[in-house]
Coordinates of C-alpha atoms and ligand atoms in Angstrom, one line a residue:
Chain A
M1 CA -22.3 10.1 -9.9
T2 CA -19.4 7.8 -10.9
E3 CA -19.5 4.6 -9.1
Q4 CA -16.3 2.0 -8.6
T5 CA -16.7 -1.7 -10.1
K6 CA -14.5 -3.5 -8.3
V7 CA -13.1 -6.7 -9.3
V8 CA -9.5 -7.0 -9.0
M9 CA -9.8 -5.0 -6.4
R10 CA -13.1 -6.4 -4.6
L11 CA -11.5 -7.9 -1.5
D12 CA -9.9 -4.3 -0.8
G13 CA -10.4 -3.5 2.6
V14 CA -10.8 -7.4 3.9
G15 CA -7.6 -7.3 5.6
D16 CA -4.8 -10.2 5.1
V17 CA -5.9 -11.1 1.6
H18 CA -2.1 -11.6 0.5
R19 CA -2.6 -14.7 2.6
L20 CA -3.8 -18.3 0.9
D21 CA -6.3 -19.1 3.4
V22 CA -8.2 -15.8 3.8
Y23 CA -7.8 -15.5 -0.4
E24 CA -9.6 -18.9 -0.1
A25 CA -12.2 -18.1 2.1
N26 CA -13.4 -15.3 -0.1
G27 CA -13.6 -17.7 -3.5
G28 CA -9.7 -17.6 -4.0
Y29 CA -8.4 -20.7 -6.7
R30 CA -12.2 -21.3 -7.6
A31 CA -11.5 -20.3 -10.9
L32 CA -8.5 -22.6 -11.5
R33 CA -10.5 -25.7 -9.9
K34 CA -12.9 -25.0 -12.4
A35 CA -10.6 -24.6 -15.7
L36 CA -8.7 -27.4 -14.5
A37 CA -11.4 -29.8 -13.8
E38 CA -14.1 -28.9 -16.4
M39 CA -12.5 -26.9 -19.3
K40 CA -10.2 -27.9 -21.9
P41 CA -7.4 -25.7 -22.4
E42 CA -8.7 -24.2 -25.9
E43 CA -12.0 -23.7 -24.2
V44 CA -10.1 -21.2 -21.8
I45 CA -8.6 -19.4 -24.1
E46 CA -11.8 -19.2 -26.1
E47 CA -13.6 -17.9 -23.2
V48 CA -11.1 -15.1 -22.4
K49 CA -11.3 -14.0 -26.4
K50 CA -15.3 -14.1 -25.8
S51 CA -14.9 -11.9 -22.8
G52 CA -12.9 -9.1 -24.6
L53 CA -10.1 -8.7 -21.7
R54 CA -7.9 -6.5 -23.4
G55 CA -4.1 -6.0 -21.9
K56 CA -3.8 -3.5 -19.3
G57 CA -0.2 -2.7 -19.7
G58 CA -0.5 -0.3 -22.1
A59 CA -1.6 -1.4 -25.4
G60 CA -4.7 -2.8 -24.8
F61 CA -4.5 -6.0 -27.1
P62 CA -6.9 -8.5 -26.8
A63 CA -5.4 -11.3 -24.3
G64 CA -7.0 -14.1 -25.5
V65 CA -5.9 -13.5 -29.1
K66 CA -2.5 -13.1 -27.9
W67 CA -2.6 -16.2 -26.0
S68 CA -4.1 -17.9 -29.3
F69 CA -0.9 -17.1 -31.3
V70 CA 1.5 -19.2 -29.1
P71 CA 2.0 -22.7 -31.3
K72 CA -0.1 -25.7 -29.9
D73 CA 2.3 -28.4 -30.7
Y74 CA 5.7 -26.4 -30.2
P75 CA 8.4 -29.3 -29.2
G76 CA 10.1 -27.2 -26.5
P77 CA 9.0 -25.3 -23.4
K78 CA 7.2 -22.3 -23.5
Y79 CA 6.8 -19.6 -21.2
L80 CA 4.6 -17.2 -19.0
A81 CA 6.3 -13.8 -18.4
C82 CA 4.2 -11.7 -16.0
N83 CA 5.5 -8.1 -16.5
A84 CA 5.7 -6.3 -13.0
D85 CA 7.9 -4.1 -13.6
E86 CA 5.1 -0.9 -13.5
G87 CA 7.7 2.0 -14.5
E88 CA 5.4 4.2 -16.5
P89 CA 5.3 7.4 -14.6
G90 CA 1.5 8.0 -13.2
T91 CA 1.2 3.9 -13.0
F92 CA 0.6 2.4 -9.3
K93 CA -1.8 -0.1 -9.7
D94 CA 0.2 -3.4 -9.9
R95 CA 2.1 -2.6 -6.8
W96 CA -1.1 -2.6 -5.1
I97 CA -1.9 -5.8 -6.7
L98 CA 1.3 -7.4 -5.8
E99 CA 1.2 -6.3 -2.2
N100 CA -2.5 -6.8 -1.4
N101 CA -3.8 -9.3 -3.5
P102 CA -0.8 -11.4 -4.7
H103 CA -2.7 -15.1 -4.8
E104 CA -5.3 -13.3 -7.5
M105 CA -2.7 -12.7 -9.8
I106 CA -0.9 -15.9 -9.6
E107 CA -4.2 -17.7 -10.1
G108 CA -4.3 -15.6 -13.2
C109 CA -0.8 -16.9 -14.2
I110 CA -1.6 -20.3 -13.9
I111 CA -4.9 -20.3 -15.6
C112 CA -3.1 -18.7 -18.6
A113 CA -0.2 -21.5 -18.2
Y114 CA -3.0 -24.3 -18.5
A115 CA -4.3 -22.6 -21.2
V116 CA -1.6 -22.1 -23.5
G117 CA 0.5 -24.7 -22.4
L118 CA 3.4 -22.9 -20.8
S119 CA 6.0 -24.9 -18.1
H120 CA 7.1 -22.0 -16.1
I121 CA 6.0 -18.3 -15.0
Y122 CA 8.4 -15.6 -14.6
V123 CA 7.2 -12.3 -12.6
Y124 CA 9.3 -10.1 -13.5
C125 CA 9.2 -7.3 -11.0
R126 CA 10.8 -4.3 -10.8
G127 CA 14.0 -4.0 -8.4
E128 CA 12.2 -1.3 -6.3
F129 CA 9.5 -3.3 -5.2
Y130 CA 10.8 -5.0 -2.3
E131 CA 7.6 -5.5 -0.3
G132 CA 5.7 -6.9 -3.3
K133 CA 8.7 -9.3 -4.2
R134 CA 8.5 -10.5 -1.0
R135 CA 4.6 -10.7 -1.2
I136 CA 4.6 -12.7 -4.4
E137 CA 7.5 -15.1 -3.0
Q138 CA 5.8 -15.9 0.1
A139 CA 2.3 -16.4 -1.9
A140 CA 3.8 -18.6 -4.4
Q141 CA 5.5 -20.9 -1.2
E142 CA 2.0 -21.3 0.1
A143 CA 0.5 -22.1 -3.6
Y144 CA 3.1 -24.7 -4.1
V145 CA 2.4 -25.9 -0.6
K146 CA -1.3 -26.5 -1.4
G147 CA -0.5 -28.2 -4.8
Y148 CA -1.3 -25.1 -7.0
L149 CA 1.9 -24.6 -8.3
G150 CA 4.6 -27.5 -9.3
D151 CA 3.9 -30.9 -11.0
N152 CA 0.4 -32.6 -11.6
I153 CA -1.5 -29.5 -10.2
L154 CA -4.8 -30.5 -8.2
G155 CA -4.4 -34.0 -9.8
S156 CA -4.7 -33.0 -13.3
G157 CA -1.7 -33.8 -14.9
F158 CA -0.7 -30.4 -15.5
S159 CA 2.4 -29.0 -14.2
T160 CA 3.9 -25.5 -14.3
H161 CA 6.5 -23.6 -11.9
L162 CA 6.6 -20.0 -11.0
T163 CA 9.9 -17.7 -10.4
V164 CA 10.2 -14.2 -9.2
H165 CA 12.5 -12.3 -11.2
T166 CA 13.9 -9.2 -10.1
G167 CA 15.0 -6.0 -12.6
A168 CA 17.5 -3.5 -11.3
G169 CA 16.1 -0.1 -11.9
S170 CA 15.1 0.5 -15.7
Y171 CA 12.1 1.7 -17.2
E172 CA 12.5 0.4 -20.8
C173 CA 12.6 -3.2 -19.0
G174 CA 9.0 -2.9 -19.0
E175 CA 9.1 -3.0 -22.9
E176 CA 7.9 -6.4 -23.5
T177 CA 10.9 -7.3 -25.4
A178 CA 13.6 -5.7 -23.6
L179 CA 12.2 -7.5 -20.5
L180 CA 13.0 -10.8 -22.1
T181 CA 16.7 -9.5 -22.8
S182 CA 16.9 -8.9 -19.5
L183 CA 15.5 -11.8 -18.0
E184 CA 18.0 -13.7 -20.2
G185 CA 20.6 -11.6 -18.3
G186 CA 21.3 -8.8 -20.8
R187 CA 21.2 -4.9 -20.6
G188 CA 17.6 -3.9 -21.0
H189 CA 17.7 -3.6 -24.6
P190 CA 14.5 -4.2 -27.2
R191 CA 14.5 -6.5 -30.1
I192 CA 12.6 -5.8 -33.5
K193 CA 9.1 -7.2 -34.0
P194 CA 8.9 -9.9 -35.6
P195 CA 9.3 -12.1 -34.3
F196 CA 6.9 -11.3 -31.5
P197 CA 7.4 -12.9 -28.2
A198 CA 4.8 -15.7 -28.7
S199 CA 6.6 -17.0 -31.4
E200 CA 9.9 -16.4 -30.2
G201 CA 10.3 -15.0 -26.8
A202 CA 12.5 -15.7 -23.8
W203 CA 15.5 -18.3 -24.6
G204 CA 14.0 -18.3 -28.1
M205 CA 10.9 -19.9 -26.8
P206 CA 7.3 -19.0 -27.5
T207 CA 6.3 -16.6 -24.5
V208 CA 3.2 -14.8 -23.1
V209 CA 3.9 -11.3 -21.6
N210 CA 1.0 -10.0 -20.1
N211 CA 0.8 -7.3 -17.6
V212 CA 0.1 -7.9 -13.5
E213 CA -3.4 -6.2 -14.0
T214 CA -4.5 -8.3 -16.9
L215 CA -3.6 -11.5 -15.5
A216 CA -5.1 -10.7 -12.1
T217 CA -8.4 -10.2 -14.1
V218 CA -8.3 -13.6 -15.7
P219 CA -9.7 -15.6 -12.3
A220 CA -13.0 -13.5 -12.5
V221 CA -13.4 -14.0 -16.2
I222 CA -13.3 -17.8 -15.7
A223 CA -15.3 -17.8 -12.4
N224 CA -17.8 -15.4 -13.9
G225 CA -17.8 -16.7 -17.6
A226 CA -17.2 -14.4 -20.4
E227 CA -20.4 -12.8 -20.9
W228 CA -20.2 -11.4 -17.5
H229 CA -17.5 -9.7 -18.1
A230 CA -18.3 -8.4 -21.7
G231 CA -21.3 -7.0 -20.5
M232 CA -19.3 -4.3 -18.9
G233 CA -18.0 -1.6 -20.3
T234 CA -18.4 -0.6 -24.0
E235 CA -18.7 -2.2 -27.5
K236 CA -15.0 -2.1 -28.0
S237 CA -13.7 -1.5 -24.7
K238 CA -14.9 -4.2 -22.3
G239 CA -14.7 -4.7 -18.9
I240 CA -13.1 -2.7 -15.9
K241 CA -9.7 -0.8 -15.6
M242 CA -7.8 0.0 -12.7
V243 CA -7.6 3.8 -13.1
C244 CA -4.6 5.5 -11.0
V245 CA -5.0 9.1 -10.3
S246 CA -2.4 11.3 -9.2
G247 CA -1.2 14.9 -9.4
H248 CA -3.1 17.9 -8.2
V249 CA -6.7 16.0 -7.1
E250 CA -8.2 16.2 -3.5
R251 CA -7.8 12.0 -3.3
P252 CA -5.3 10.4 -5.3
G253 CA -5.7 7.0 -5.7
I254 CA -6.6 3.9 -7.5
Y255 CA -10.4 3.6 -8.8
E256 CA -11.7 0.7 -10.5
V257 CA -14.2 1.3 -12.9
E258 CA -16.4 0.2 -16.0
F259 CA -14.9 1.3 -19.2
G260 CA -16.9 4.1 -20.5
V261 CA -17.8 6.1 -17.9
P262 CA -16.7 10.0 -18.0
I263 CA -13.5 11.0 -17.1
S264 CA -14.8 13.9 -15.3
G265 CA -16.4 11.6 -13.1
I266 CA -13.2 9.7 -12.3
I267 CA -11.6 12.8 -11.6
C268 CA -14.1 15.0 -9.8
D269 CA -16.6 12.1 -8.0
L270 CA -14.1 9.6 -7.2
A271 CA -10.8 11.9 -7.0
G272 CA -12.3 14.4 -5.6
G273 CA -11.5 16.9 -8.0
V274 CA -8.9 19.2 -8.8
W275 CA -7.1 20.0 -5.2
Q276 CA -7.3 23.5 -3.4
G277 CA -10.8 24.9 -5.2
R278 CA -8.3 25.3 -8.3
K279 CA -9.2 24.6 -11.8
L280 CA -8.2 22.0 -14.2
K281 CA -5.5 23.2 -16.8
G282 CA -4.8 19.7 -18.3
Y283 CA -4.1 15.9 -17.8
F284 CA -2.6 13.1 -18.9
P285 CA -5.2 10.0 -19.2
G286 CA -2.7 7.1 -19.7
G287 CA 0.6 7.9 -17.9
S288 CA 3.3 10.5 -19.0
S289 CA 3.6 8.4 -22.2
T290 CA 0.2 9.7 -23.4
P291 CA 0.0 13.2 -25.2
V292 CA -2.1 15.9 -22.6
L293 CA -5.6 16.5 -23.0
P294 CA -7.3 20.1 -22.2
P295 CA -9.9 20.5 -19.6
E296 CA -12.7 20.7 -22.3
K297 CA -11.6 17.0 -23.2
A298 CA -12.4 15.6 -19.7
E299 CA -16.0 14.8 -20.4
L300 CA -15.0 11.9 -22.8
P301 CA -16.0 8.8 -22.1
Y302 CA -12.9 6.5 -20.6
D303 CA -12.3 3.8 -23.2
Y304 CA -9.8 3.2 -25.5
E305 CA -11.7 4.6 -28.5
S306 CA -12.8 7.7 -27.4
I307 CA -9.2 8.6 -26.0
A308 CA -7.7 7.7 -29.0
E309 CA -10.4 9.6 -30.9
A310 CA -9.2 12.6 -28.5
G311 CA -5.6 12.4 -30.0
S312 CA -4.2 10.4 -26.9
M313 CA -4.1 7.0 -25.5
L314 CA -5.8 5.0 -22.2
G315 CA -2.1 3.7 -21.7
S316 CA -1.8 2.1 -18.8
G317 CA -4.7 3.6 -16.9
A318 CA -3.0 6.8 -15.4
I319 CA -4.6 10.1 -15.2
I320 CA -2.5 12.6 -13.9
A321 CA -4.2 15.8 -13.4
F322 CA -2.5 19.3 -13.3
D323 CA -4.0 22.4 -12.1
E324 CA -4.4 26.2 -13.6
E325 CA -0.9 27.4 -11.8
T326 CA 1.4 24.5 -12.6
D327 CA 4.5 25.5 -14.9
V328 CA 4.0 23.2 -17.6
V329 CA 7.4 24.1 -19.3
R330 CA 9.2 22.6 -16.5
M331 CA 6.8 20.0 -16.0
A332 CA 7.3 19.0 -19.7
E333 CA 11.3 19.4 -18.6
V334 CA 10.6 16.8 -15.9
I335 CA 9.5 14.1 -18.4
A336 CA 11.8 15.3 -20.9
R337 CA 14.6 14.3 -18.5
F338 CA 13.0 11.0 -17.7
Y339 CA 13.0 9.9 -21.2
A340 CA 16.5 10.7 -21.9
W341 CA 17.8 9.5 -19.0
E342 CA 15.7 6.1 -19.4
S343 CA 16.2 5.9 -23.1
C344 CA 17.9 2.4 -23.4
G345 CA 20.6 4.0 -26.3
K346 CA 20.2 0.9 -28.7
C347 CA 18.7 2.8 -31.7
T348 CA 20.3 6.2 -32.7
P349 CA 16.7 8.3 -32.9
C350 CA 15.7 7.6 -29.6
R351 CA 19.2 7.9 -27.9
E352 CA 20.3 11.2 -29.6
G353 CA 16.4 12.5 -29.8
T354 CA 15.6 12.2 -26.2
R355 CA 18.8 13.8 -25.3
W356 CA 18.5 17.0 -27.7
M357 CA 15.0 17.6 -26.6
L358 CA 16.4 17.7 -22.7
Q359 CA 19.1 19.9 -23.6
I360 CA 16.8 22.0 -25.5
Y361 CA 14.2 22.0 -22.2
E362 CA 17.5 22.8 -20.0
R363 CA 18.4 25.9 -22.0
I364 CA 14.9 27.4 -21.9
L365 CA 14.8 27.0 -18.5
K366 CA 18.2 28.6 -18.0
G367 CA 17.0 31.6 -19.8
G368 CA 18.5 30.5 -22.9
G369 CA 15.9 29.5 -25.3
R370 CA 15.7 30.8 -28.7
K371 CA 12.8 31.6 -31.2
E372 CA 13.6 28.5 -33.3
D373 CA 13.5 26.0 -30.4
L374 CA 10.0 25.1 -30.3
D375 CA 9.9 24.1 -34.1
I376 CA 13.3 22.0 -33.6
L377 CA 11.8 20.3 -30.9
L378 CA 8.8 19.6 -32.9
S379 CA 10.7 18.4 -35.7
I380 CA 12.9 16.2 -33.4
C381 CA 9.3 14.9 -32.1
D382 CA 8.3 14.3 -35.8
N383 CA 12.0 12.4 -36.6
L384 CA 11.8 10.3 -33.5
E385 CA 8.3 9.2 -33.4
F386 CA 7.2 5.7 -35.5
R387 CA 11.6 5.7 -36.1
S388 CA 12.6 4.4 -32.9
L389 CA 13.3 0.5 -32.4
C390 CA 10.4 0.1 -29.9
P391 CA 7.7 2.3 -28.7
F392 CA 9.8 4.3 -26.2
G393 CA 10.4 6.9 -28.8
D394 CA 6.7 7.3 -29.3
A395 CA 6.4 7.7 -25.9
A396 CA 8.8 10.2 -25.5
V397 CA 7.2 12.7 -27.8
G398 CA 3.6 12.8 -26.7
V399 CA 4.3 15.4 -23.7
V400 CA 6.3 17.5 -25.8
R401 CA 4.2 17.9 -28.7
S402 CA 1.1 18.0 -26.8
T403 CA 2.2 20.7 -24.9
I404 CA 3.6 22.8 -26.9
N405 CA 0.5 22.9 -29.1
L406 CA -1.6 23.8 -26.1
Y407 CA 0.3 26.1 -24.5
R408 CA 2.3 27.8 -26.7
D409 CA 2.2 30.7 -25.1
E410 CA 3.9 29.5 -21.9
Y411 CA 6.9 28.6 -23.8
E412 CA 6.9 31.6 -25.9
E413 CA 7.1 33.7 -22.6
Y414 CA 9.9 31.5 -21.0
I415 CA 12.0 32.6 -24.4
R416 CA 10.7 35.8 -25.1
E417 CA 11.5 37.2 -21.4
H418 CA 14.5 35.0 -21.0
K419 CA 12.6 34.1 -18.1
V420 CA 14.8 31.9 -15.5
Y421 CA 13.2 28.9 -13.8
R422 CA 14.9 28.8 -10.2
R423 CA 15.8 25.2 -9.6
K424 CA 15.4 23.8 -5.9
F425 CA 18.0 21.3 -6.8
V426 CA 20.5 20.0 -9.7
P427 CA 19.5 16.9 -11.3
V428 CA 22.4 14.3 -11.5
R429 CA 22.2 11.3 -13.3
H430 CA 23.5 8.3 -11.3
Chain B
M1 CA 44.3 -2.9 -10.9
T2 CA 41.2 -5.0 -10.3
V3 CA 41.4 -6.1 -6.3
A4 CA 40.0 -10.1 -6.3
V5 CA 37.0 -10.4 -4.9
Q6 CA 35.7 -13.4 -3.0
L7 CA 31.8 -14.3 -2.9
H8 CA 30.3 -14.6 0.2
P9 CA 29.3 -18.3 0.7
E10 CA 25.7 -17.2 1.3
L11 CA 25.4 -15.7 -2.5
R12 CA 26.9 -18.9 -3.8
K13 CA 23.9 -20.7 -2.3
W14 CA 21.4 -17.8 -3.1
V15 CA 22.5 -18.6 -7.2
E16 CA 23.2 -22.4 -6.8
E17 CA 19.5 -23.0 -5.4
R18 CA 18.0 -20.8 -8.3
L19 CA 20.0 -22.2 -11.2
A20 CA 17.5 -24.9 -11.9
R21 CA 15.0 -22.6 -12.4
Y22 CA 16.4 -21.0 -15.6
P23 CA 17.5 -22.8 -18.6
T24 CA 20.9 -20.8 -19.0
R25 CA 23.6 -19.7 -16.0
R26 CA 23.3 -16.0 -17.5
S27 CA 20.0 -15.6 -16.5
L28 CA 20.8 -15.0 -13.1
L29 CA 23.1 -12.1 -13.9
V30 CA 21.2 -9.1 -12.7
P31 CA 19.2 -10.9 -9.8
T32 CA 22.8 -11.9 -8.5
L33 CA 24.3 -8.5 -9.0
M34 CA 21.1 -7.2 -6.8
Q35 CA 21.1 -10.3 -4.2
A36 CA 25.2 -9.2 -3.7
Q37 CA 24.4 -5.9 -2.3
K38 CA 23.5 -7.7 0.8
Y39 CA 27.0 -9.3 1.2
H40 CA 29.1 -7.0 -0.7
D41 CA 29.6 -3.3 -0.3
Y42 CA 29.2 -2.3 -4.1
A43 CA 29.6 -3.9 -7.7
S44 CA 33.5 -3.2 -7.7
P45 CA 35.3 -4.7 -10.8
G46 CA 36.6 -7.6 -8.8
L47 CA 33.4 -8.6 -7.5
M48 CA 31.7 -8.6 -11.1
Q49 CA 34.7 -11.1 -12.3
A50 CA 33.9 -13.3 -9.6
V51 CA 30.1 -13.1 -10.6
G52 CA 31.3 -13.6 -14.2
E53 CA 33.1 -16.5 -13.1
L54 CA 30.4 -18.0 -11.1
L55 CA 27.6 -17.9 -14.2
E56 CA 29.8 -18.3 -16.7
V57 CA 29.5 -14.7 -18.2
P58 CA 32.8 -12.4 -19.3
A59 CA 33.6 -10.1 -17.1
S60 CA 33.4 -7.2 -19.8
E61 CA 29.8 -8.2 -20.4
V62 CA 29.1 -8.3 -16.6
M63 CA 30.2 -4.8 -16.8
S64 CA 28.3 -3.8 -19.6
V65 CA 25.0 -5.1 -17.9
A66 CA 25.6 -3.4 -14.5
S67 CA 26.3 -0.2 -15.9
F68 CA 22.8 -0.3 -17.5
Y69 CA 21.0 -0.5 -14.2
T70 CA 20.3 2.1 -12.0
L71 CA 19.9 -0.1 -8.8
I72 CA 23.3 -1.7 -8.9
P73 CA 25.9 0.5 -7.4
K74 CA 29.4 0.9 -9.4
H75 CA 30.8 3.0 -6.7
P76 CA 31.0 2.5 -2.9
V77 CA 27.9 4.2 -1.6
G78 CA 27.0 5.4 1.8
K79 CA 25.4 3.1 4.8
H80 CA 21.6 3.9 3.6
V81 CA 20.6 4.8 0.3
I82 CA 18.3 7.5 0.0
Q83 CA 15.8 7.2 -3.3
V84 CA 13.8 10.5 -3.9
C85 CA 11.3 10.4 -6.9
H86 CA 11.7 13.3 -8.9
N87 CA 9.3 12.4 -11.7
V88 CA 5.9 14.3 -12.7
S89 CA 3.1 13.3 -9.8
C90 CA 5.8 13.7 -7.2
Y91 CA 6.9 17.2 -9.0
L92 CA 3.5 18.3 -9.1
R93 CA 3.0 17.2 -5.4
G94 CA 6.5 19.0 -4.0
C95 CA 9.0 16.8 -4.1
D96 CA 11.6 19.6 -5.0
E97 CA 10.9 20.8 -1.8
V98 CA 11.5 17.5 0.0
I99 CA 14.9 17.4 -2.0
A100 CA 16.2 20.6 -1.6
H101 CA 15.5 19.8 2.5
L102 CA 17.4 16.7 2.3
E103 CA 20.7 18.5 0.9
E104 CA 20.7 21.0 3.3
R105 CA 19.7 18.5 6.4
L106 CA 22.2 16.1 4.8
G107 CA 25.0 18.9 3.9
C108 CA 25.4 17.1 0.4
K109 CA 24.2 17.3 -3.0
V110 CA 22.0 14.9 -4.8
G111 CA 24.3 11.9 -6.0
E112 CA 26.6 12.6 -3.1
T113 CA 27.2 10.8 0.3
T114 CA 27.4 12.3 3.4
E115 CA 30.8 13.0 4.9
D116 CA 30.3 10.3 8.0
G117 CA 29.4 7.7 4.8
K118 CA 25.9 7.1 6.6
F119 CA 23.5 8.4 3.9
T120 CA 23.9 8.5 -0.2
L121 CA 21.3 11.0 -1.7
V122 CA 20.2 10.2 -5.0
T123 CA 16.8 11.2 -7.1
V124 CA 14.7 8.5 -9.2
E125 CA 12.2 8.0 -11.7
C126 CA 8.6 7.1 -10.4
L127 CA 8.3 4.5 -7.7
A128 CA 4.9 3.5 -8.6
A129 CA 3.7 5.2 -5.7
C130 CA 2.4 8.6 -7.4
G131 CA -1.0 8.3 -5.4
S132 CA 0.7 9.2 -2.4
A133 CA 3.1 11.6 -3.5
P134 CA 5.8 12.8 -2.9
V135 CA 7.2 9.7 -2.2
M136 CA 11.2 8.2 -1.0
M137 CA 12.5 5.2 -0.3
V138 CA 15.5 4.8 2.6
D139 CA 17.0 1.2 1.5
E140 CA 13.9 -1.2 1.2
K141 CA 11.4 1.3 2.8
L142 CA 9.3 3.5 1.0
Y143 CA 7.8 6.8 2.9
E144 CA 4.7 8.3 1.4
N145 CA 3.2 11.8 1.1
V146 CA 6.3 13.1 2.4
R147 CA 6.8 16.6 3.9
P148 CA 9.7 18.3 4.6
E149 CA 9.0 18.6 8.1
M150 CA 9.2 14.5 8.0
V151 CA 12.7 14.2 7.1
E152 CA 14.1 14.2 10.5
Q153 CA 12.1 11.5 11.7
I154 CA 13.0 9.2 8.8
L155 CA 16.3 10.2 8.8
A156 CA 16.2 9.0 12.3
E157 CA 14.4 5.5 11.5
A158 CA 17.2 4.7 9.4
D159 CA 20.0 4.9 11.6
Ligands
LIG1 C1 8.6 1.9 -22.7 C2 8.0 1.2 -22.3 C3 7.5 0.5 -21.4 C4 6.5 -0.3 -20.8 N1 6.3 -0.8 -19.2 C5 5.8 -1.6 -19.1 C6 5.4 -2.3 -17.9 O1 5.9 -1.5 -16.7 N2 4.3 -2.7 -17.3 C7 3.7 -3.3 -18.4 O2 2.8 -4.4 -18.2 N3 3.8 -3.2 -19.8 C8 4.7 -2.4 -20.1 N4 4.8 -1.9 -21.5 C9 3.7 -2.4 -22.8 C10 4.5 -4.0 -22.7 O3 5.4 -3.7 -24.1 C11 3.4 -5.1 -23.2 O4 2.7 -4.4 -23.9 C12 2.8 -5.3 -22.1 O5 3.2 -5.8 -20.8 C13 1.9 -6.7 -22.6 O6 0.8 -6.8 -21.7 P1 -0.3 -7.0 -21.7 O7 -1.3 -7.1 -23.1 O8 -1.4 -7.7 -20.5 O9 -0.6 -5.4 -21.6 C14 5.7 -1.0 -21.6 C15 5.8 -0.3 -23.2 C16 6.9 0.3 -23.4 C17 6.9 0.7 -25.0
LIG2 S1 6.1 10.0 -10.0 FE1 6.7 9.7 -8.0 S2 6.1 7.8 -7.7 FE2 5.1 8.4 -9.4

């Protein structure tokens, strides 16, 4: 029986945890007090490094290592951009944190700012998170009043500020360099790396970009110590992860588990298995950007390495399961449209490639697919992957290539039989 | 011809209170265009020009930026905006039926506004609520596990 290991979600169900007094009564801001009173900034970075904490926004990069890349004696200001743009289809954990446990994230932000010497925290929150933005604003205000934010925090001599910054509807703005361009008041266009944000980020200054969940895990790491965190999970994927399960399961939701538990345990024991007694046809292990895996690969341990070895990615931790009755071609079209419409347009392979792929899907679903269409789709994938300016392009090919490989007969049936998909509505770009 | 727009004093105040939090005025561009919707109907050319003057950004760049973001309306919209997620997890749990039902009930298609100007219906990408799919928003309020039968109640609440 797969069980949850609640860390960021340990106060789930306590009620009103978004209020400072409730959060404090449950041990909140203890880690910040400990860091400021007992640890030098370098020691905090060292502790997070030793803990093995990896970024939860998609790439899984070790957080402490990222922090250590920021120049120590930089003559200008340095910043933290907390990535609360949560746009990867299938992912809904950061919204939960923002709305239900905002102080834990803020505490993590302040500890990070102290460790790296960052003078301002920008929480870049996606535009649709009206409730989340209110909760973070309120929590930050409470933290200012209590002296956790602002000048000379808790008499330590360290100062940092926090500002909630709203996005306005754009998936690409979750990509770290596009996020920074947007923060500066531009279209959400990514920048070529290097330079990485840690050396040249917001307004040209060194900037740490971390995901909400990553930062919300930091207080527990500092409070309980690196060894406690490193003792959970697997050799290379240490710790815990909030896994978002959606699609055709009985109990969709967020389940926080140790890395290494079987994926089938997450889908069956925690999420109640495939709905309506049906069979699993396949699943996305880490959001719509990750290649689909077949049911045979649901026995894998849930960790970065095992999922990569199986040909996909753990991504943002979003398992989307679909049952045997799913029209895979239409499902892939939904996602192809998403990438075509959300491509920022800065680089040609992505702007054109995603648009061509959508056009081919549309013609297949209209019954006008051609014999060569699957080869064209696959060749667009080859020309798009690793050739776009940011990883958006790689993200867009996952579903196309994996579903053609796994369910080729369904595509061929559409094309051979001139099968027509009856749309219930016509999607319109706005 | 661009019709000149005077920025609402509350919006100016909102901007001025926040300028000190950023190293450049321009950084407030996207948040200002979002906040402007509380006081102005939509991001008209006149509004964009006025925002540009306030933040010292050329009007053409304000328009370029505004055109990038879907939550900034560049055309007049209804009194309430209905956003229904049409992305994968919501698709798997029946959002197409909800959208079709909304079109029928409102008498307008996706992307259109009802004749009485009350509702604009759009479909949007993942709203980060896939655990309770299908979902939709009316203005700032999220509705979860939506079924076609619930639409009547949801519309009544907005009114
Ligand atoms: C197209 C695209 C969209 C992304 N969207 C998000 C997002 O919404 N939230 C997020 O935290 N990271 C997102 N990322 C990953 C970020 O670029 C970055 O890796 C992450 O914020 C770093 O934080 P972490 O190390 O704590 O995970 C996205 C990446 C790409 C390529
Ligand atoms: S797919 Fe609809 S909320 Fe995520």
